[in-house]
Amino acid sequence: MAEEKSQASSSKMLTLKASDGVLFEVELNIAKEMKTVQAYIDDCEDIETIPIPNVLGKHLAIVIEYIKKTNEEYDAEFEKQWNMDDLQLLLLAANYLNISGLQECLCKAIAKRIENKSPEYVRKVFNIENDHSPEEEAKLRKEYKWAFEGVDKD
Amino acid sequence: MAEDQQSKRFCSEKVGDGLINNLPDELICHILSFLLTKDACKTSVLSKRWKSLYTMAPNLHFELQNKKENNFVNAIFCRRTQNIKKLKIHRLKYSQTDHSNFDLWILKALDLDVMELDLKLVKYNGNIILPHKLFRSESLVVLKLGSPFKFQTLLSSFRPYLPSLKILHITLCIVSVLDIKDFIPLYELIYGCPHLEELGLEQYIGLDFLRFSLPFLKRLCLNYTEPLKPSTGYSEIIKFIKEKENLHKSQLLPFRSLHYLWIGITQYCNMDLIIRVLQKTPTLKVLVVQEKV
């Protein structure tokens, strides 16, 4: 399927402009995998440059490469290259651009990284502020006592 | 529609500023659905926002090792009000006293319109009884029974009917001639899934199901990896099957939509069977034959 995409008859090119001004020229059929972009094109047919205000050039490049190359093998290796921050930013990008395949791949990857980890670890990697009262937290921990057994060391 | 777009256009300007908190609930639940339920429920401790997020994760997945975990699973099901998309229970060992819980869990899942059920109890030595309600579910799309479930409890007066079922995987347990009684309810089951697209049979040694037309069946997986123990009753079993097949020979219908066939074989398996399956699959595109040593 990846090969089909690049050989498609559509030779029309589209420019995507990332939040930091970086420009990407992509084929129409690649851009259409981003449903948000598709909606944009549907609304104004003559558009040549589409602004993507929420995604940095660095991440848009990764997203475009994913769309071009995606297959089972690529997906398996894809997520290993990125740190947690990048994974989260890529997920935000995939969500904004509405690319379901990439979203699925990234959700799976993030889940894998927090599997069997302690809440302290998860708070750290996700940068979540703990606003539970100590009593509330103690109560929840007691309720799920079994689940907290055998957790990986941080 | 415009609102949907709105909620997606958030700005993530500062890197590392609680990025995950910018994600909508739905997306976080999607991440949680890839975790074991044990890991997902721990997230309730993270912060106030996360306290009940895990209860909305569409999937439940339990890998159970001992009886102590029953209370945990009970608690999860008690709290659950959200519909369940997929329920997966894999258990290392199952004993008779666990039965009442198992029944209740399945019933609760059915009440919550579960669409995919994946049940596997390894090293099992007894009779698992599945609730009848399971075989009349309108919501079930995928049913995978990975350990030998005995079907004897499907009464002849009870008709299984799974109108939404597209994928069915069953493991049979044929150790004695008495187990042949299981074939009958099995046929009833397959007959009750009119929209079946994928069928997987483990340890199945007969071909009677071929007399049903499964007009939408696209994929068929037959696994004969476990050799039938050549012990008492073996020859009776083979005789019984041959008789049944001769009886229904004229009724053997071809699969008109089947394009994928997977067969797992061993030195013990009956090649005639395989040839006859191939004769009934005129539209086949992909054939995979795998030998297990």
XYZ file of N, CA and C in Angstrom, chain A:
462
model
N 0.832 -1.219 0.000
C 0.000 0.000 0.000
C 0.857 1.256 0.000
N 2.011 1.187 0.669
C 2.891 2.352 0.711
C 3.391 2.667 -0.693
N 3.704 1.566 -1.436
C 4.234 1.790 -2.794
C 3.158 2.435 -3.658
N 1.921 1.971 -3.503
C 0.841 2.520 -4.322
C 0.717 4.010 -4.122
N 0.905 4.437 -2.903
C 0.694 5.853 -2.605
C 1.636 6.726 -3.433
N 2.921 6.326 -3.505
C 3.853 7.209 -4.198
C 3.717 7.125 -5.706
N 3.085 6.045 -6.194
C 2.969 5.921 -7.644
C 1.619 6.393 -8.162
N 0.807 6.932 -7.271
C -0.552 7.331 -7.660
C -0.520 8.345 -8.783
N -1.585 8.348 -9.566
C -1.632 9.193 -10.757
C -1.622 10.678 -10.396
N -2.122 10.990 -9.183
C -2.220 12.403 -8.820
C -0.838 13.022 -8.705
N -0.517 13.969 -9.601
C 0.793 14.590 -9.538
C 0.710 15.949 -8.878
N -0.512 16.303 -8.421
C -0.677 17.618 -7.826
C 0.059 17.656 -6.495
N 0.838 18.729 -6.315
C 1.587 18.886 -5.073
C 0.922 19.923 -4.208
N 1.100 19.747 -2.925
C 0.496 20.643 -1.961
C 1.584 21.071 -0.991
N 1.487 22.302 -0.488
C 2.480 22.733 0.496
C 1.857 22.793 1.867
N 2.541 22.172 2.840
C 2.086 22.237 4.222
C 3.071 23.095 4.992
N 2.536 24.042 5.781
C 3.421 24.931 6.523
C 3.313 24.647 8.010
N 4.420 24.195 8.600
C 4.424 23.846 10.023
C 4.400 25.097 10.896
N 4.224 24.912 12.197
C 4.074 26.044 13.117
C 5.329 26.917 13.176
N 6.509 26.312 12.938
C 7.738 27.093 12.974
C 8.159 27.560 11.577
N 7.218 27.534 10.638
C 7.487 28.087 9.311
C 8.078 27.126 8.306
N 8.488 25.945 8.730
C 9.086 24.992 7.793
C 8.031 24.535 6.780
N 8.434 24.506 5.499
C 7.501 24.138 4.428
C 7.759 22.724 3.930
N 6.679 22.004 3.642
C 6.803 20.656 3.108
C 5.952 20.540 1.860
N 6.587 20.079 0.787
C 5.821 19.833 -0.422
C 5.474 18.358 -0.469
N 4.177 18.068 -0.493
C 3.766 16.663 -0.513
C 2.778 16.417 -1.635
N 2.719 15.171 -2.078
C 1.721 14.817 -3.079
C 0.338 14.854 -2.446
N -0.643 15.109 -3.280
C -2.011 15.252 -2.799
C -2.494 14.006 -2.055
N -2.161 12.817 -2.614
C -2.676 11.601 -1.986
C -2.053 11.325 -0.620
N -0.833 11.830 -0.411
C -0.222 11.705 0.915
C -0.932 12.639 1.886
N -1.128 13.887 1.430
C -1.766 14.892 2.278
C -3.187 14.464 2.662
N -3.837 13.738 1.766
C -5.220 13.343 2.013
C -5.360 12.328 3.142
N -4.255 11.633 3.487
C -4.290 10.700 4.615
C -4.525 11.448 5.906
N -4.219 12.766 5.895
C -4.492 13.599 7.065
C -5.893 14.164 6.880
N -6.837 13.621 7.623
C -8.231 13.991 7.370
C -8.495 15.475 7.619
N -7.743 16.067 8.512
C -7.891 17.498 8.770
C -7.534 18.287 7.514
N -6.442 17.873 6.865
C -6.019 18.536 5.631
C -7.048 18.303 4.535
N -7.567 17.094 4.487
C -8.606 16.749 3.494
C -9.795 17.684 3.632
N -10.189 17.931 4.894
C -11.333 18.813 5.144
C -11.031 20.222 4.657
N -9.803 20.635 4.852
C -9.345 21.960 4.423
C -9.473 22.080 2.912
N -8.983 21.041 2.217
C -9.032 21.026 0.750
C -10.485 21.036 0.266
N -11.326 20.265 0.973
C -12.739 20.212 0.593
C -13.389 21.577 0.704
N -12.960 22.321 1.737
C -13.555 23.644 1.948
C -13.111 24.660 0.914
N -11.802 24.695 0.649
C -11.296 25.658 -0.352
C -10.415 24.929 -1.355
N -10.986 24.656 -2.524
C -10.334 23.784 -3.498
C -9.033 24.304 -4.064
N -8.920 25.646 -4.194
C -7.757 26.197 -4.898
C -6.542 26.362 -4.017
N -6.660 26.007 -2.749
C -5.583 26.302 -1.816
C -4.301 25.568 -2.217
N -3.164 26.258 -2.041
C -1.891 25.623 -2.363
C -1.020 25.420 -1.140
N -1.139 26.363 -0.204
C -0.369 26.226 1.035
C -1.333 26.103 2.200
N -1.183 25.029 2.958
C -2.070 24.823 4.102
C -1.287 25.007 5.389
N -1.748 25.910 6.260
C -1.043 26.115 7.531
C -1.383 25.014 8.527
N -0.359 24.502 9.204
C -0.564 23.509 10.257
C -0.031 24.142 11.541
N -0.849 24.945 12.222
C -0.338 25.783 13.304
C 0.057 25.028 14.575
N -0.351 23.769 14.703
C -0.107 23.071 15.960
C 1.043 22.095 15.912
N 1.707 21.978 14.782
C 2.725 20.944 14.673
C 4.060 21.543 14.219
N 5.104 21.229 14.960
C 6.445 21.690 14.606
C 6.921 20.991 13.340
N 7.811 21.674 12.602
C 8.371 21.103 11.384
C 8.982 19.738 11.623
N 9.707 19.624 12.723
C 10.379 18.365 13.071
C 9.386 17.205 13.110
N 8.198 17.456 13.702
C 7.224 16.377 13.853
C 6.426 16.146 12.586
N 6.190 17.239 11.846
C 5.450 17.085 10.597
C 6.251 16.231 9.627
N 7.565 16.401 9.663
C 8.439 15.591 8.794
C 8.291 14.112 9.127
N 8.264 13.799 10.431
C 8.132 12.414 10.864
C 6.779 11.841 10.437
N 5.734 12.671 10.589
C 4.382 12.226 10.237
C 4.283 11.911 8.744
N 4.838 12.802 7.933
C 4.778 12.606 6.475
C 5.531 11.344 6.088
N 6.697 11.144 6.694
C 7.473 9.932 6.402
C 6.698 8.687 6.800
N 5.997 8.749 7.924
C 5.193 7.602 8.373
C 4.142 7.247 7.329
N 3.439 8.261 6.853
C 2.368 8.014 5.878
C 2.931 7.361 4.626
N 4.105 7.809 4.217
C 4.686 7.260 2.991
C 5.102 5.809 3.181
N 5.631 5.497 4.349
C 6.283 4.188 4.498
C 5.478 3.154 5.261
N 4.364 3.531 5.839
C 3.725 2.650 6.811
C 3.422 1.252 6.294
N 3.870 0.273 7.045
C 3.481 -1.126 6.862
C 3.829 -1.823 8.177
N 3.573 -3.098 8.289
C 3.756 -3.791 9.582
C 5.175 -3.664 10.121
N 6.153 -3.886 9.219
C 7.556 -3.850 9.658
C 7.945 -2.459 10.116
N 7.558 -1.488 9.320
C 7.923 -0.108 9.617
C 7.332 0.316 10.948
N 6.067 -0.035 11.154
C 5.393 0.339 12.394
C 6.095 -0.245 13.600
N 6.549 -1.486 13.485
C 7.184 -2.156 14.627
C 8.472 -1.436 15.030
N 9.220 -0.949 14.042
C 10.479 -0.263 14.336
C 10.292 1.221 14.624
N 9.201 1.767 14.114
C 8.977 3.210 14.147
C 9.055 3.790 15.547
N 8.287 3.179 16.459
C 8.136 3.831 17.763
C 9.403 3.769 18.609
N 10.315 2.874 18.259
C 11.517 2.698 19.092
C 12.447 3.895 19.031
N 12.322 4.701 17.948
C 13.280 5.781 17.748
C 13.008 7.005 18.606
N 11.790 7.131 19.123
C 11.421 8.407 19.722
C 11.360 8.352 21.233
N 11.745 9.473 21.879
C 11.624 9.534 23.326
C 10.176 9.848 23.696
N 9.876 9.814 24.980
C 8.493 9.953 25.444
C 7.890 11.296 25.031
N 8.669 12.376 25.169
C 8.161 13.695 24.796
C 7.762 13.727 23.325
N 8.646 13.205 22.474
C 8.347 13.184 21.039
C 7.116 12.344 20.744
N 7.007 11.212 21.430
C 5.842 10.339 21.210
C 4.551 11.088 21.514
N 4.566 11.836 22.630
C 3.359 12.566 23.007
C 3.051 13.665 22.007
N 4.096 14.377 21.568
C 3.887 15.447 20.588
C 3.414 14.880 19.260
N 3.958 13.717 18.895
C 3.524 13.083 17.648
C 2.069 12.645 17.754
N 1.690 12.180 18.951
C 0.298 11.762 19.133
C -0.631 12.968 19.024
N -0.225 14.085 19.615
C -1.015 15.306 19.489
C -1.133 15.703 18.023
N -0.020 15.578 17.294
C -0.030 15.927 15.875
C -0.964 14.992 15.104
N -0.828 13.683 15.361
C -1.660 12.700 14.654
C -3.127 12.913 14.973
N -3.405 13.321 16.208
C -4.785 13.581 16.608
C -5.330 14.810 15.905
N -4.515 15.890 15.885
C -4.944 17.118 15.215
C -5.148 16.892 13.722
N -4.171 16.185 13.099
C -4.248 15.959 11.655
C -5.236 14.857 11.303
N -5.691 14.145 12.338
C -6.687 13.090 12.140
C -6.195 11.970 11.227
N -5.087 11.317 11.672
C -4.530 10.174 10.932
C -4.693 8.955 11.826
N -5.710 8.134 11.543
C -6.056 7.074 12.499
C -4.983 6.001 12.644
N -4.301 5.651 11.530
C -3.272 4.603 11.594
C -2.124 4.998 12.497
N -1.658 6.236 12.341
C -0.547 6.726 13.146
C -0.959 6.866 14.605
N -2.195 7.325 14.803
C -2.723 7.468 16.161
C -2.691 6.134 16.888
N -3.150 5.092 16.210
C -3.195 3.745 16.780
C -1.798 3.274 17.167
N -0.866 3.452 16.236
C 0.522 3.043 16.445
C 1.129 3.746 17.650
N 0.867 5.049 17.773
C 1.448 5.824 18.861
C 0.795 5.497 20.202
N -0.510 5.300 20.219
C -1.199 4.933 21.471
C -0.624 3.632 22.002
N -0.418 2.695 21.107
C 0.123 1.393 21.479
C 1.529 1.557 22.049
N 2.321 2.420 21.388
C 3.706 2.632 21.801
C 3.774 3.271 23.184
N 2.936 4.270 23.426
C 2.932 4.944 24.721
C 2.482 3.975 25.810
N 1.475 3.177 25.515
C 0.980 2.193 26.483
C 2.101 1.228 26.855
N 2.847 0.794 25.845
C 3.936 -0.150 26.078
C 4.958 0.430 27.046
N 5.174 1.741 26.966
C 6.215 2.338 27.792
C 5.795 2.556 29.236
N 4.494 2.537 29.490
C 4.081 2.709 30.890
C 3.563 1.410 31.501
N 3.699 0.336 30.743
C 3.261 -0.976 31.224
C 3.978 -1.345 32.517
N 3.232 -1.720 33.527
C 3.788 -2.195 34.787
C 4.744 -1.222 35.482
N 4.557 0.066 35.242
C 5.395 1.067 35.913
C 4.655 1.660 37.107
N 5.412 2.239 38.034
C 4.774 2.845 39.207
C 4.124 4.167 38.826
N 3.128 4.624 39.616
C 2.486 5.918 39.331
C 3.478 7.076 39.350
N 4.506 6.981 40.195
C 5.506 8.063 40.254
C 6.219 8.191 38.916
N 6.568 7.036 38.359
C 7.241 7.018 37.061
C 6.351 7.612 35.989
N 5.082 7.181 35.994
C 4.145 7.636 34.970
C 3.907 9.140 35.099
N 3.814 9.626 36.352
C 3.628 11.066 36.542
C 4.808 11.830 35.971
N 5.995 11.268 36.183
C 7.203 11.946 35.715
C 7.232 12.025 34.193
N 6.997 10.881 33.524
C 7.112 10.903 32.057
C 5.997 11.700 31.389
N 4.839 11.760 32.026
C 3.739 12.512 31.456
C 3.647 13.919 32.029
N 4.467 14.219 32.997
C 4.445 15.532 33.635
C 3.068 15.855 34.220
N 2.556 14.918 35.023
C 1.228 15.117 35.613
C 1.402 15.569 37.054
N 0.681 16.635 37.410
C 0.767 17.115 38.774
C -0.223 16.337 39.640
N 0.250 15.853 40.758
C -0.615 15.062 41.627
C -1.467 15.986 42.487
N -2.772 16.087 42.159
C -3.623 16.956 42.968
C -4.549 16.176 43.899
N -4.224 14.899 44.094
C -4.972 14.099 45.076
C -4.520 14.504 46.465
N -5.442 14.477 47.417
C -5.026 14.659 48.810
C -4.368 13.351 49.241
N -3.455 13.422 50.240
C -2.777 12.187 50.659
C -3.768 11.093 51.084
N -4.877 11.514 51.720
C -5.861 10.519 52.166
C -6.499 9.835 50.966
N -6.841 10.659 49.981
C -7.494 10.142 48.780
C -6.585 9.143 48.070
N -5.307 9.538 47.969
C -4.371 8.659 47.273
C -4.198 7.355 48.040
N -4.086 7.465 49.365
C -3.914 6.251 50.178
C -5.109 5.327 50.009
N -6.289 5.938 49.951
C -7.519 5.142 49.799
C -7.511 4.388 48.475
N -7.134 5.095 47.398
C -7.106 4.458 46.075
C -6.066 3.349 46.015
N -4.919 3.604 46.616
C -3.859 2.590 46.594
C -4.292 1.341 47.333
N -5.050 1.546 48.413
C -5.508 0.401 49.194
C -6.535 -0.408 48.393
N -7.390 0.324 47.700
C -8.434 -0.325 46.908
C -7.854 -1.240 45.837
N -6.784 -0.772 45.229
C -6.168 -1.547 44.143
C -4.860 -2.160 44.580
N -4.807 -2.566 45.848
C -3.566 -3.100 46.413
C -2.943 -4.163 45.517
N -3.751 -5.075 45.039
C -3.224 -6.174 44.236
C -2.531 -5.666 42.973
N -3.119 -4.637 42.383
C -2.563 -4.129 41.118
C -1.173 -3.537 41.313
N -0.882 -3.062 42.533
C 0.407 -2.418 42.756
C 1.513 -3.402 43.086
N 1.172 -4.649 43.219
C 2.204 -5.646 43.515
C 3.014 -5.956 42.259
N 4.292 -6.177 42.446
C 5.127 -6.620 41.314
C 5.370 -5.574 40.267
N 5.328 -4.312 40.691
C 5.567 -3.225 39.739
C 7.061 -3.120 39.433
N 7.415 -2.739 38.204
C 8.814 -2.563 37.852
C 9.463 -1.493 38.713
N 10.749 -1.644 38.981
C 11.495 -0.589 39.676
C 11.610 0.596 38.721
N 11.549 1.797 39.261
C 11.613 2.998 38.417
C 12.938 3.130 37.686
